[in-house]
Structure formats: C-alpha cells, structure tokens
Coordinates of C-alpha atoms in Angstrom, one line a residue:
Chain W
X772 CA 42.4 -2.3 41.3
X773 CA 42.1 0.5 41.5
X774 CA 44.2 0.6 38.4
X775 CA 42.4 -1.4 36.6
X776 CA 39.0 1.0 36.9
X777 CA 41.2 3.9 35.7
X778 CA 42.6 1.7 32.6
X779 CA 38.6 0.8 31.3
X780 CA 36.9 3.8 32.4
X781 CA 39.7 5.9 29.5
X782 CA 38.8 2.8 27.5
X783 CA 35.5 3.6 27.5
X784 CA 36.0 7.7 27.3
X785 CA 38.5 7.3 24.7
X786 CA 36.3 5.4 23.2
X787 CA 33.3 7.5 23.2
X788 CA 35.4 9.8 21.9
X789 CA 36.8 8.6 18.7
X790 CA 33.2 6.9 18.2
X791 CA 31.4 10.8 18.3
X792 CA 33.9 12.3 15.8
X793 CA 34.7 8.9 13.6
X794 CA 34.1 10.5 9.9
X795 CA 32.7 7.0 8.9
X796 CA 33.2 4.4 5.7
X797 CA 32.1 6.7 2.3
X798 CA 33.1 4.1 -0.6
X799 CA 34.0 7.3 -2.2
X800 CA 36.6 7.9 -0.4
X801 CA 39.1 7.8 -3.3
X802 CA 37.0 9.1 -6.6
X803 CA 37.8 12.0 -7.1
X804 CA 34.7 14.2 -9.3
X805 CA 34.7 14.4 -12.7
X806 CA 31.8 16.2 -15.1
X807 CA 28.8 13.3 -15.1
X808 CA 27.0 12.5 -18.4
X809 CA 23.4 14.4 -18.6
X810 CA 22.3 10.9 -18.8
X811 CA 23.5 11.3 -14.7
X812 CA 22.6 13.7 -13.9
X813 CA 18.3 13.3 -14.9
X814 CA 19.4 10.1 -13.0
X815 CA 19.5 12.1 -9.6
X816 CA 16.6 14.5 -10.7
X817 CA 14.5 11.4 -10.5
X818 CA 16.1 10.1 -7.6
X819 CA 16.1 13.9 -5.5
X820 CA 12.0 13.3 -6.7
X821 CA 11.3 10.0 -5.0
X822 CA 13.3 11.5 -1.8
X823 CA 11.6 14.9 -1.6
X824 CA 14.7 16.7 -0.2
X825 CA 12.8 20.1 -1.6
X826 CA 9.8 19.4 0.2
X827 CA 12.0 20.5 3.6
X828 CA 15.0 22.6 1.9
X829 CA 12.7 24.5 0.4
X830 CA 10.0 27.8 1.1
X831 CA 7.4 29.2 -0.5
X832 CA 9.0 31.6 -2.2
X833 CA 12.3 30.7 -2.5
X834 CA 14.5 28.5 -5.1
X835 CA 14.5 25.6 -4.6
X836 CA 17.3 23.7 -2.4
X837 CA 17.9 26.2 -0.5
X838 CA 16.5 25.4 2.8
X839 CA 15.7 27.6 5.3
X840 CA 11.9 25.4 6.4
X841 CA 11.4 26.1 10.7
X842 CA 10.3 22.8 11.6
X843 CA 9.8 22.7 15.6
X844 CA 11.5 20.0 17.3
X845 CA 9.5 19.4 20.8
X846 CA 13.0 20.6 21.9
X847 CA 14.2 23.6 20.3
X848 CA 13.2 25.1 16.4
X849 CA 16.3 23.7 13.8
X850 CA 15.9 25.2 9.9
X851 CA 17.0 22.9 7.0
X852 CA 20.2 23.9 5.2
X853 CA 21.2 25.7 1.5
X854 CA 22.3 22.0 -0.2
X855 CA 22.5 24.6 -3.5
X856 CA 25.5 23.5 -4.6
X857 CA 26.8 27.2 -3.8
X858 CA 30.8 27.6 -2.5
X859 CA 29.8 29.8 0.2
X860 CA 26.3 28.9 1.8
X861 CA 25.5 25.8 -0.1
X862 CA 27.0 22.5 -0.6
X863 CA 29.5 22.9 -3.2
X864 CA 32.5 22.2 -1.9
X865 CA 31.5 18.7 -0.7
X866 CA 33.2 15.6 -2.6
X867 CA 31.2 13.1 -2.7
X868 CA 32.6 11.4 0.1
X869 CA 31.4 14.5 2.2
X870 CA 28.1 14.6 -0.4
X871 CA 27.9 10.5 0.9
X872 CA 28.7 11.2 4.3
X873 CA 26.1 13.2 4.9
X874 CA 23.1 11.9 3.7
X875 CA 23.9 8.6 4.7
X876 CA 25.5 8.5 7.8
X877 CA 24.4 12.3 9.2
X878 CA 27.9 13.3 9.3
X879 CA 28.9 16.9 7.5
X880 CA 31.9 17.0 6.5
X881 CA 33.7 19.2 9.5
X882 CA 32.3 16.1 12.0
X883 CA 29.1 17.2 13.7
X884 CA 26.0 15.8 13.7
X885 CA 22.9 16.1 11.7
X886 CA 19.8 16.3 14.2
X887 CA 17.3 13.2 12.4
X888 CA 15.1 15.8 11.3
X889 CA 17.4 15.2 8.6
X890 CA 15.4 12.0 7.0
X891 CA 19.2 10.0 7.5
X892 CA 18.3 6.6 8.7
X893 CA 15.9 6.2 5.9
X894 CA 18.9 6.9 3.2
X895 CA 21.2 4.9 4.5
X896 CA 19.9 2.3 2.6
X897 CA 20.0 4.5 -0.7
X898 CA 22.3 2.3 -3.5
X899 CA 25.7 3.8 -4.5
X900 CA 24.5 4.1 -8.1
X901 CA 21.2 6.5 -6.4
X902 CA 24.0 8.5 -4.1
X903 CA 26.3 8.6 -7.6
X904 CA 23.1 9.9 -9.5
X905 CA 21.9 13.0 -7.0
X906 CA 25.2 14.1 -6.2
X907 CA 25.4 14.4 -9.8
X908 CA 22.5 16.0 -10.0
X909 CA 23.2 19.3 -6.8
X910 CA 26.5 19.7 -8.5
X911 CA 25.3 19.6 -11.5
X912 CA 21.6 19.9 -11.8
X913 CA 20.8 22.6 -9.6
X914 CA 21.7 26.2 -9.2
X915 CA 23.7 27.3 -6.5
X916 CA 22.1 30.1 -4.5
X917 CA 24.2 32.2 -2.2
X918 CA 22.3 31.6 1.1
X919 CA 23.1 32.1 5.3
X920 CA 21.9 28.9 6.5
X921 CA 19.7 30.1 10.4
X922 CA 21.6 29.2 12.9
X923 CA 19.3 26.3 15.1
X924 CA 16.9 27.4 18.5
X925 CA 18.1 24.5 20.7
X926 CA 18.9 25.1 23.9
X927 CA 22.6 24.0 25.5
X928 CA 22.6 21.9 26.6
X929 CA 20.9 19.5 24.5
X930 CA 21.9 21.3 21.4
X931 CA 25.2 19.8 22.0
X932 CA 26.1 17.3 18.8
X933 CA 27.7 14.9 19.9
X934 CA 25.5 12.3 21.6
X935 CA 23.1 12.2 18.0
X936 CA 26.9 9.8 17.0
X937 CA 25.6 7.2 20.0
X938 CA 21.9 7.6 18.8
X939 CA 23.3 7.0 15.4
X940 CA 24.7 3.7 16.3
X941 CA 21.1 2.5 18.6
X942 CA 18.9 3.9 15.5
X943 CA 20.2 2.7 12.2
X944 CA 21.2 -0.5 10.3
X945 CA 23.5 0.7 8.4
X946 CA 24.4 -0.6 4.9
X947 CA 22.0 0.4 1.9
X948 CA 19.3 -2.2 1.1
X949 CA 19.5 -5.7 0.9
X950 CA 17.0 -7.4 -1.2
X951 CA 15.1 -10.8 -0.4
X952 CA 15.8 -13.0 -2.1
X953 CA 12.9 -15.5 -1.6
X954 CA 10.7 -11.8 -2.8
X955 CA 10.5 -11.0 -6.3
X956 CA 11.8 -7.9 -8.5
X957 CA 8.8 -5.6 -7.9
X958 CA 8.3 -6.5 -4.1
X959 CA 11.9 -5.2 -3.0
X960 CA 12.2 -2.6 -5.9
X961 CA 9.3 -1.4 -3.4
X962 CA 10.6 -1.9 -0.2
X963 CA 13.9 0.2 -1.9
X964 CA 12.1 3.1 -1.9
X965 CA 9.1 2.2 0.7
X966 CA 12.2 2.5 2.9
X967 CA 15.1 4.5 1.6
X968 CA 15.0 7.2 -0.5
X969 CA 10.3 7.0 -0.3
X970 CA 11.1 7.6 3.8
X971 CA 7.3 7.1 4.5
X972 CA 8.7 5.7 7.6
X973 CA 9.5 9.4 8.9
X974 CA 5.3 10.0 9.1
X975 CA 3.9 7.3 9.1
X976 CA 5.8 4.4 11.4
X977 CA 5.2 5.4 15.4
X978 CA 8.2 7.0 17.0
X979 CA 10.5 6.3 20.2
X980 CA 11.3 7.8 23.5
X981 CA 14.5 9.3 21.8
X982 CA 12.4 9.9 18.5
X983 CA 13.6 7.1 16.2
X984 CA 11.4 5.1 14.6
X985 CA 9.8 2.1 16.5
X986 CA 11.1 0.1 12.6
X987 CA 12.7 0.8 9.9
X988 CA 12.0 -1.9 7.7
X989 CA 8.7 -4.9 7.1
X990 CA 11.0 -7.3 10.3
X991 CA 8.9 -5.1 12.7
X992 CA 4.6 -5.1 12.8
X993 CA 5.4 -0.7 13.7
X994 CA 6.1 -0.1 10.5
X995 CA 4.4 1.8 9.0
X996 CA 1.4 1.4 12.1
X997 CA 0.6 5.3 11.5
X998 CA 1.2 7.5 14.2
X999 CA 0.1 11.1 14.7
X1000 CA 3.1 14.3 13.6
X1001 CA 2.8 17.8 13.4
X1002 CA -1.5 17.8 14.4
X1003 CA -2.3 15.0 11.4
X1004 CA -2.2 11.6 12.1
X1005 CA -0.3 9.5 9.5
X1006 CA -2.7 6.8 8.8
X1007 CA -1.1 3.4 8.9
X1008 CA 0.5 2.3 5.7
X1009 CA -0.7 -1.5 6.4
X1010 CA -3.5 -3.9 5.5
X1011 CA -5.4 -2.7 8.1
X1012 CA -9.3 -1.9 7.5
X1013 CA -9.9 0.9 9.5
X1014 CA -6.4 2.1 10.0
X1015 CA -4.3 1.2 7.2
X1016 CA -5.3 0.7 3.3
X1017 CA -6.8 -2.4 3.3
X1018 CA -8.9 -1.8 2.0
X1019 CA -7.2 -0.5 -0.8
X1020 CA -6.7 -2.5 -4.1
X1021 CA -3.0 -2.5 -5.9
X1022 CA -4.0 0.3 -7.8
X1023 CA -6.0 2.6 -6.2
X1024 CA -3.0 3.1 -4.0
X1025 CA -1.6 4.1 -8.0
X1026 CA -3.9 6.3 -8.2
X1027 CA -4.0 7.6 -4.6
X1028 CA 0.0 8.3 -6.0
X1029 CA -0.2 9.0 -9.1
X1030 CA -3.5 11.9 -9.1
X1031 CA -3.4 11.9 -5.6
X1032 CA -7.1 11.5 -4.9
X1033 CA -9.2 8.0 -5.5
X1034 CA -12.0 6.4 -4.4
X1035 CA -11.0 6.4 -0.4
X1036 CA -9.5 9.2 -0.5
X1037 CA -7.9 12.7 -1.8
X1038 CA -4.0 13.6 0.1
X1039 CA -4.3 16.1 2.1
X1040 CA -2.3 17.7 5.3
X1041 CA 1.0 16.9 5.2
X1042 CA 0.6 14.2 2.6
X1043 CA -0.9 16.8 -0.2
X1044 CA 3.5 18.3 -0.5
X1045 CA 5.1 14.8 -0.5
X1046 CA 2.3 14.5 -3.3
X1047 CA 3.0 18.1 -4.9
X1048 CA 6.4 17.3 -4.8
X1049 CA 7.2 13.8 -4.8
X1050 CA 4.6 11.0 -5.7
X1051 CA 3.5 12.3 -8.8
X1052 CA 6.8 12.3 -10.3
X1053 CA 7.5 8.3 -9.8
X1054 CA 7.2 6.5 -12.4
X1055 CA 4.4 3.6 -13.0
X1056 CA 6.6 0.9 -12.4
X1057 CA 7.6 2.3 -9.3
X1058 CA 4.0 3.1 -8.2
X1059 CA 2.8 -0.2 -8.6
X1060 CA 6.4 -1.5 -6.8
X1061 CA 4.4 0.8 -3.9
X1062 CA 1.5 -0.7 -4.3
X1063 CA 3.3 -4.4 -4.3
X1064 CA 5.0 -4.3 -1.0
X1065 CA 2.3 -2.2 1.1
X1066 CA -0.2 -4.7 -0.2
X1067 CA 2.3 -7.2 1.7
X1068 CA 2.0 -5.4 5.2
X1069 CA 0.0 -8.3 7.2
X1070 CA -2.6 -6.0 9.3
X1071 CA -2.6 -5.5 12.8
X1072 CA -6.0 -6.1 14.4
X1073 CA -4.5 -5.8 17.5
X1074 CA -4.0 -1.4 17.0
X1075 CA -6.5 -1.8 14.1
X1076 CA -9.5 -3.0 16.4
X1077 CA -12.8 -3.9 14.8
X1078 CA -13.0 -4.0 11.1
X1079 CA -15.3 -0.8 9.0
X1080 CA -19.0 -2.3 8.2
X1081 CA -20.6 0.5 6.5
X1082 CA -24.3 1.1 8.1
X1083 CA -25.8 2.7 5.3
X1084 CA -28.1 6.5 6.6
X1085 CA -29.1 9.2 4.3
X1086 CA -28.6 12.3 6.8
X1087 CA -32.2 14.0 6.8
X1088 CA -33.5 16.9 7.7
X1089 CA -36.0 15.7 10.1
X1090 CA -32.8 15.4 12.1
X1091 CA -31.8 18.0 12.5
X1092 CA -32.7 18.3 15.9
X1093 CA -28.6 16.8 17.2
X1094 CA -26.9 19.7 16.8
X1095 CA -24.2 17.1 15.3
X1096 CA -26.2 16.5 12.6
X1097 CA -27.7 20.3 11.3
X1098 CA -23.9 22.2 11.2
X1099 CA -23.2 18.5 9.1
X1100 CA -26.6 19.4 6.9
X1101 CA -26.2 22.3 6.4
X1102 CA -21.7 22.5 6.7
X1103 CA -20.5 19.5 5.1
X1104 CA -23.3 17.7 2.8
X1105 CA -23.5 19.6 -0.3
X1106 CA -20.2 18.5 -1.2
X1107 CA -20.0 15.4 0.9
X1108 CA -23.2 13.6 0.6
X1109 CA -25.7 13.7 3.2
X1110 CA -25.0 10.1 2.6
X1111 CA -21.0 10.6 3.9
X1112 CA -20.2 9.2 0.9
X1113 CA -18.3 12.1 -0.3
X1114 CA -17.9 12.0 -4.5
X1115 CA -16.2 9.2 -5.9
X1116 CA -12.6 10.4 -7.1
X1117 CA -13.5 13.9 -6.4
X1118 CA -15.2 14.5 -2.6
X1119 CA -13.7 11.5 -0.4
X1120 CA -16.1 9.6 1.8
X1121 CA -17.1 10.5 6.1
X1122 CA -18.0 7.4 5.9
X1123 CA -14.8 4.5 6.4
X1124 CA -12.7 6.7 6.1
X1125 CA -9.7 6.6 8.2
X1126 CA -9.7 10.0 9.9
X1127 CA -13.0 8.8 11.1
X1128 CA -12.3 5.4 12.8
X1129 CA -9.6 5.6 14.4
X1130 CA -9.8 6.9 17.7
X1131 CA -6.8 9.7 17.3
X1132 CA -8.9 12.6 16.0
X1133 CA -5.8 15.4 15.1
X1134 CA -6.4 14.8 11.8
X1135 CA -10.2 15.7 11.9
X1136 CA -9.8 18.6 14.1
X1137 CA -7.0 19.8 11.8
X1138 CA -8.7 19.7 8.7
X1139 CA -11.7 20.8 10.0
X1140 CA -10.0 23.6 11.4
X1141 CA -7.8 24.6 8.5
X1142 CA -8.8 23.0 5.9
X1143 CA -6.8 21.4 3.2
X1144 CA -4.0 22.8 1.1
X1145 CA -3.4 23.4 -2.1
X1146 CA -3.4 20.4 -4.4
X1147 CA -1.3 20.8 -7.8
X1148 CA -1.3 17.6 -9.9
X1149 CA 0.4 18.3 -13.6
X1150 CA 1.2 21.6 -12.3
X1151 CA -2.6 22.1 -12.5
X1152 CA -4.4 22.9 -9.0
X1153 CA -7.0 21.7 -8.0
X1154 CA -10.4 23.5 -8.5
X1155 CA -11.7 22.4 -4.9
X1156 CA -10.9 21.7 -2.1
X1157 CA -11.9 21.0 1.8
X1158 CA -13.1 24.6 3.1
X1159 CA -11.2 26.7 7.1
X1160 CA -13.8 26.2 8.8
X1161 CA -11.6 28.3 11.2
X1162 CA -14.5 31.5 11.4
X1163 CA -17.4 29.8 10.4
X1164 CA -17.5 27.3 13.4
X1165 CA -17.0 26.8 17.5
X1166 CA -15.4 25.0 19.2
X1167 CA -19.1 23.7 20.5
X1168 CA -20.0 22.8 17.0
X1169 CA -17.2 21.1 15.2
X1170 CA -17.0 19.2 18.2
X1171 CA -20.8 17.8 17.6
X1172 CA -20.3 17.7 14.1
X1173 CA -17.3 15.3 14.1
X1174 CA -18.3 13.6 16.7
X1175 CA -21.6 13.0 14.8
X1176 CA -19.5 12.0 11.6
X1177 CA -17.1 9.4 13.7
X1178 CA -20.9 7.7 15.1
X1179 CA -22.2 7.2 11.9
X1180 CA -22.2 5.2 9.0
X1181 CA -20.8 2.6 11.3
X1182 CA -17.6 5.1 12.2
X1183 CA -16.5 4.0 15.0
X1184 CA -14.0 7.0 15.7
X1185 CA -15.9 7.7 18.5
X1186 CA -16.8 12.0 20.3
X1187 CA -14.5 14.3 20.2
X1188 CA -13.5 16.6 23.0
X1189 CA -14.1 19.8 22.9
X1190 CA -11.2 21.1 24.4
X1191 CA -9.2 18.4 21.9
X1192 CA -10.3 21.3 19.4
X1193 CA -9.3 24.7 21.5
X1194 CA -6.6 23.0 21.9
X1195 CA -5.9 22.4 17.9
X1196 CA -7.9 25.8 18.1
X1197 CA -4.7 28.1 19.6
X1198 CA -1.8 25.6 18.2
X1199 CA -2.8 26.2 14.4
X1200 CA -3.4 29.4 14.8
X1201 CA -1.6 31.3 12.0
X1202 CA -1.9 34.4 13.4
X1203 CA -0.7 33.9 16.6
X1204 CA 3.2 34.9 16.5
X1205 CA 3.8 31.4 18.5
X1206 CA 2.9 28.7 15.9
X1207 CA 3.2 25.5 18.2
X1208 CA 2.8 23.4 15.0
X1209 CA 4.3 24.5 11.6
X1210 CA 2.4 23.2 8.9
X1211 CA 5.4 20.1 8.6
X1212 CA 6.5 20.4 4.8
Chain Y
X206 CA -5.6 12.4 -14.9
X207 CA -7.0 15.1 -17.4
X208 CA -9.1 13.3 -19.8
X209 CA -11.4 15.4 -22.2
X210 CA -14.8 13.4 -22.1
X211 CA -17.5 14.1 -24.5
X212 CA -19.7 14.0 -21.5
X213 CA -23.3 13.5 -22.9
X214 CA -25.5 15.8 -19.3
X215 CA -29.0 15.6 -19.5
X216 CA -30.1 18.6 -17.7
X217 CA -33.5 20.3 -17.3
X218 CA -35.3 16.7 -19.3
X219 CA -32.5 17.8 -22.0
X220 CA -28.9 15.4 -23.3
X221 CA -26.3 18.3 -24.1
X222 CA -23.3 16.9 -25.3
X223 CA -20.2 18.4 -23.9
X224 CA -16.7 18.3 -24.5
X225 CA -14.7 19.1 -21.5
X226 CA -11.8 17.9 -18.5
X227 CA -14.1 14.9 -16.8
X228 CA -12.9 17.4 -13.8
X229 CA -15.2 20.3 -14.4
X230 CA -16.5 21.9 -12.2
X231 CA -20.1 21.4 -12.8
X232 CA -20.8 25.2 -12.6
X233 CA -18.4 26.1 -15.2
X234 CA -20.0 24.0 -18.0
X235 CA -23.3 25.5 -17.1
X236 CA -23.0 28.8 -16.8
X237 CA -19.7 29.3 -20.2
X238 CA -20.3 26.0 -22.2
X239 CA -23.4 25.6 -22.0
X240 CA -25.7 29.6 -21.1
X241 CA -27.5 29.1 -18.6
X242 CA -26.7 31.3 -16.8
X243 CA -29.0 31.6 -14.4
X244 CA -26.6 29.6 -11.9
X245 CA -24.5 32.3 -10.2
X246 CA -20.8 32.5 -9.2
X247 CA -20.7 32.9 -5.8
X248 CA -17.6 31.5 -3.4
X249 CA -15.9 28.8 -6.0
X250 CA -15.6 27.0 -2.1
X251 CA -19.2 25.2 -1.4
X252 CA -19.9 28.0 0.5
X253 CA -22.2 29.9 0.0
X254 CA -24.6 27.8 -2.4
X255 CA -25.5 30.6 -5.3
X256 CA -24.1 27.4 -7.6
X257 CA -26.6 25.1 -5.7
X258 CA -28.8 22.2 -8.4
X259 CA -30.5 20.3 -8.1
X260 CA -28.5 16.2 -9.4
X261 CA -31.1 13.0 -8.5
X262 CA -33.4 15.3 -6.5
X263 CA -29.9 16.6 -3.6
X264 CA -29.1 19.6 -3.7
X265 CA -25.2 20.0 -4.5
X266 CA -22.6 23.0 -5.1
X267 CA -22.1 23.3 -8.7
X268 CA -18.8 24.9 -8.4
X269 CA -17.0 22.2 -7.0
X270 CA -18.9 19.7 -8.2
X271 CA -17.0 17.5 -11.7
X272 CA -18.7 17.5 -14.1
X273 CA -18.0 13.9 -14.7
X274 CA -20.1 13.4 -11.0
X275 CA -23.0 14.5 -13.1
X276 CA -23.3 12.7 -16.1
X277 CA -26.1 9.6 -16.1
X278 CA -27.8 11.4 -13.3
X279 CA -31.0 14.2 -13.8
X280 CA -29.4 17.9 -13.1
X281 CA -32.7 20.9 -12.7
X282 CA -31.0 24.3 -12.6
X283 CA -33.7 27.3 -11.8
X284 CA -33.9 27.9 -15.5
X285 CA -36.4 25.0 -15.0
X286 CA -37.3 24.7 -11.7
X287 CA -41.0 26.7 -12.0
X288 CA -41.6 23.1 -14.0
X289 CA -42.2 21.2 -11.1
X290 CA -44.5 22.3 -8.8
X291 CA -43.7 22.0 -5.7
X292 CA -40.0 24.4 -7.7
X293 CA -43.9 26.6 -8.7
X294 CA -45.6 27.5 -6.0
X295 CA -41.4 28.5 -4.4
X296 CA -41.0 31.3 -7.0
X297 CA -44.8 32.0 -7.1
X298 CA -44.3 32.4 -2.8
X299 CA -41.2 34.0 -3.6
X300 CA -42.8 36.5 -4.8
X301 CA -45.0 37.2 -2.4
X302 CA -43.4 38.2 0.0
X303 CA -40.9 39.2 -2.7
X304 CA -37.8 38.0 -1.3
X305 CA -35.2 39.3 -3.3
X306 CA -33.0 42.4 -2.5
X307 CA -31.1 42.5 -5.3
X308 CA -31.1 39.3 -6.4
X309 CA -28.1 38.0 -7.2
X310 CA -28.0 34.3 -4.2
X311 CA -32.2 33.6 -5.2
X312 CA -31.3 30.8 -7.8
X313 CA -29.3 29.1 -4.5
X314 CA -32.3 29.8 -2.4
X315 CA -35.0 28.9 -3.9
X316 CA -32.9 25.0 -5.2
X317 CA -32.5 24.6 -1.9
X318 CA -36.0 25.3 -0.8
X319 CA -38.1 23.3 -3.3
X320 CA -35.5 20.1 -2.3
X321 CA -36.4 20.8 1.7
X322 CA -39.7 20.9 0.9
X323 CA -39.7 17.6 -1.4
X324 CA -37.7 16.1 1.6
X325 CA -40.3 17.8 4.0
X326 CA -43.0 19.3 3.5
X327 CA -43.8 21.1 6.9
X328 CA -40.8 21.7 8.3
X329 CA -39.6 22.9 11.8
X330 CA -38.1 26.2 12.4
X331 CA -35.3 23.9 13.0
X332 CA -34.9 22.3 9.4
X333 CA -36.0 25.3 7.7
X334 CA -32.2 26.7 9.3
X335 CA -30.7 22.8 8.7
X336 CA -32.1 23.5 5.3
X337 CA -31.0 26.7 4.0
X338 CA -27.3 26.7 4.8
X339 CA -27.3 29.3 1.2
X340 CA -25.6 33.2 2.7
X341 CA -27.5 36.1 1.7
X342 CA -25.7 39.7 1.3
X343 CA -28.5 41.4 2.2
X344 CA -30.3 39.6 4.5
X345 CA -33.2 37.8 3.2
X346 CA -34.0 35.2 5.7
X347 CA -36.3 36.2 7.8
X348 CA -38.4 36.7 4.2
X349 CA -37.0 33.5 3.7
X350 CA -37.8 31.8 6.4
X351 CA -41.2 34.0 5.8
X352 CA -41.5 32.3 2.9
X353 CA -41.1 28.8 3.5
X354 CA -43.6 28.9 6.7
X355 CA -46.1 29.4 4.7
X356 CA -45.6 27.2 2.0
X357 CA -45.5 24.8 4.6
X358 CA -49.2 26.1 6.2
X359 CA -50.7 26.1 2.5
X360 CA -49.2 21.9 2.0
X361 CA -50.5 21.0 5.1
X362 CA -53.9 23.4 4.7
X363 CA -54.0 21.5 0.9
X364 CA -53.4 18.7 1.4
X365 CA -50.7 18.0 -2.0
X366 CA -48.2 16.5 0.0

C-alpha cells in the first residue's frame, strides 16, 4: 500500500514538473523564417492595432513597443517588456514558434511563464494567419530599440512563475476562435475581434479570486458584464439598460469606437488609450461587426437593476441652497447643461450616464478629481475635455455634487460617501511618490 | 469626422455664414472668423467664464462649445447685450458701481449676471454665488455682488420683472 502511495506521489510530481516546464505545441514549430511580403507586414500592423499591443508595451516619450510600462498588481508591480526586434534586449531572436508560444500560451522561449497581465487567454483565440502576420510585422515592420527590460517587483514566493502553468490550464480555453455555425459571418467576425485581439474582457469582464476573467466568451452572462479596474468602472458591454449598451444602437457603438464619442458618452479613463491607439484604426466593417456581436449579448437584469427612466429637471438658482446643486450650477452646468443633457456628441450627458447609474462610484469620483485625458482623433487632439477638479473642490464638495448628479434626472447610482472621495484622491494623487492606482494604458 | 460645414449661425439677431469644421469651438468662430472680440479667451477649459455667451438664454462657455451645437439657436454676445432690457440695466449698474478693473473677465461677468436676472429677478446671496461662478483675477467680486444686489432691489421697487 505504501509503495502504491509513493508511486502515485511520484507520478503526480513528475506530471506537475512536466506540465510546468512543458513547451506548448505550436503549428509553426517546423517552419523556417522566410522574408515576408509587404502585404503580410501590413496585415500584421493592422492586427497589432486590433490587439492594441502599443498600449502596454510603450511608455510616453519612448519609442513604440520598447516596453517599460509599470503595472500595479495586488502582489507587486510588473513592467511590460521590449517587443521590438532588437536581438539583445527585445524579441529579435524569436522564431515564429517562439512568438506564437508567448503570444497565445504565455510561455517565453526560456520556459518562464508570463503573468496574465499579458492577455494571452484572449490572444489564444487569434487565428494562425493573424499570428503569422503579427510576427512578420514585429520582425520587419518595427525598428529594433535597445532597451533592457525592467525586472518585476513581486516578492518571493509569489514571484515563482511555475505555478502559472496550472493557472493557465485552469483558466484558458485553448485553441483559436472557432466560428459558430448557427451565426452569420458578421457575428463571428465580431466575436473573434472582441474575444481575441480586442481583448475587451481584460477590463470589462469581472475577475475571480485568481485574477482570472470569469468568462472568455458569450456562453456566460459574466462575460463583459462590467468590472472595477485601476480606479475606473469599466461598464458592461452587454444589452444592460443602465450599466451597458442597452440604449445604444449599432450605429452608436460604431460612432463611439470610430470617433471616440456619441450622444451617450465620450471615451474617458482607460478607454481613451484603447480609442487613441486601437479602435479608431479598425475598419468600418470590423467596427460594425463588433457592434453586431455586442448587441447580441443579452442583459443581466439582476445586475442591471431597474431600468433608467429620464425625469427631466432643470437645475436653477432656486435650488442653490442644496450644496450639491450649488456646485453643479457653478462647476458643471456650463458644459453639461442645467438639464444634464450635455451637448450632443461633444459633451456627454450626465442624465442617464452609466457612471451615474451604477452603484460603483469609482468612475464618477475619478473623472471629477482627475479629469479626462487627451483624445486624439485622426492625429488631431481634442479641443476640450473634462478638467480636473482635484485642486478646486474639497472631498465634501465632490461627494455632494456627485450625490446630487447620481440622484437627479432619474439617475439611481446613489449617494457618494466623503471617505470614498478621500480614498480615491489619495490613491490617484499624481504628486505622491507612492501612487496606488497607476494609469492602466 | 472632420466635416467642413457651411454653417449658418444666428448671432445678435443676424445670420452669419461660416465655413468651419463642425467641432470648432464657438469662441473661435465669434472672435476669429467674425471679428467680434468682446468675448474673451480665458482658460480654454470652461473654468473661468471669460468666454460666456448666451445660447437660447442659457449662459454657456463658448470656448468648449462646438459651433455646430449652436446652429439654429439664438446666440447673444456682449456686443448686443445693451439691446436687451435686463442686459442694459446690468451694464448701467456695472458703470455705477465702477465694477471693472482690468476688465478682461467683465464681458463674461455681464453675460452671467444678465442670465441670472432674467431667470431670477430677486436673487438671494446664495443664488448670486451659484450663478456667478466666473473668475476675476482683480477680485472685483464684492463690486459685482453689490451691483447685482442693487439691480434686485430696483426690480422689486419698480416691479419690472
């Protein structure tokens, strides 16, 4: 009996060691590198746009893809890496199979496992053709930059990478996207873009205890159901009336992703970077496919709550005795309107805004304290944006004005507590040497 | 997205034809295209109020207002404020109280005061402070409040509102 137990233990250990050191299969293992065509490199550049590689693998004022972006995680900071084709510090020595393994399986050529800050559970769904094109682009379309990678700041024992192999087995689906036969081509293209290269779920799908996305496709109603991340509430992308895109048409979604704005909302928070670097470069066909797919995701009434009913109100000086209304008049009404309706697609309405309907108040507080960041559309920076009120309004004033906005015009996000504002002010203080919430770009 | 529009704008009861991108700030059109320089550029962020104009009676910051939004609406700038009864009284009170110092913010202040008194003829101090969010680097706030106070009292006596 003892012998049998010993054998079982040994088998388990050997199996675990094999699994955590295993080099995943790649369909490209036997292929040698031929110089790619210009068309393939161009396709790869488009896939890089779809996948928004530059957002994380670049820091301001530095060459594209040279890495170095600090990302705060609950267990310590990690840094994105240099993915230019530099042979010493970048990925210049990667074969196509090496590139594939790191991209779709999260395993680097030296065998170490990547943290899932790299959204390889999403990139796992990339088609072979797109992986090939992306490789061609990074090897031949991107200039090499000598920039040594920054080591991560996660302390022992959490810095051991091998357990991530088990994480990977548990939380990735494996295999590239397979079209669903009962859905049309447009739907399948949208599903591919959203689940795969677009990795929308990285921000918009709630995460579980192991930091895994709770769902990777539409089979679960947790998929794209909205999540808190880095001081922002990334709203639901499902047909939820309050917290999702239930009131948006396909055309509204297209406008939002193409122009950064529509009559319901303007990009802000982390979405500004996704817009600036990625979505505006997508083809019209791809954007409409994304809209078509998102509009097929049913709402989750339990999470969404009672549907917003607009109660028109004009904030007037007679309401000035309420502290929140007073601040609204002096600070907000000139742009967002005394009726809270904004200015068409240029300045977003606060009546019916997702951030004012969800019980998560992070986005409302964050944007009031810190403003919105620059939207660059077709190379032209925006002329106006939400200014930061960090220096102008106290925690109490921000709590009052947001409580007012979140309970007026039929909004039912609810009151904002002063200590929530205080905490966010501290965590996002750009003057602090220990900023807790780093901007996730 | 950069649609160049042949836009018709109703400013001070006149129709102007302008050829600008639809998201051009209204202030740029008023000052640069049409040469009406009474409305001032202050912060460019809708914070200070120097660029205030009235659109359909509502005081708005023209530095962040896309010109296309104002199409089909009635725009009033400082140039025509004395053609309005309330506006004329505001300007007179401003003169009586010698409100301006450097004067840069004052066209915006007058627009805000006019909008306030049109909506609320007898404003309380609370209401004045809620409506008059415009910044003044010279610190003329006390004179502004005194002028509006006087207008409110006058209105009560004369029953003009």
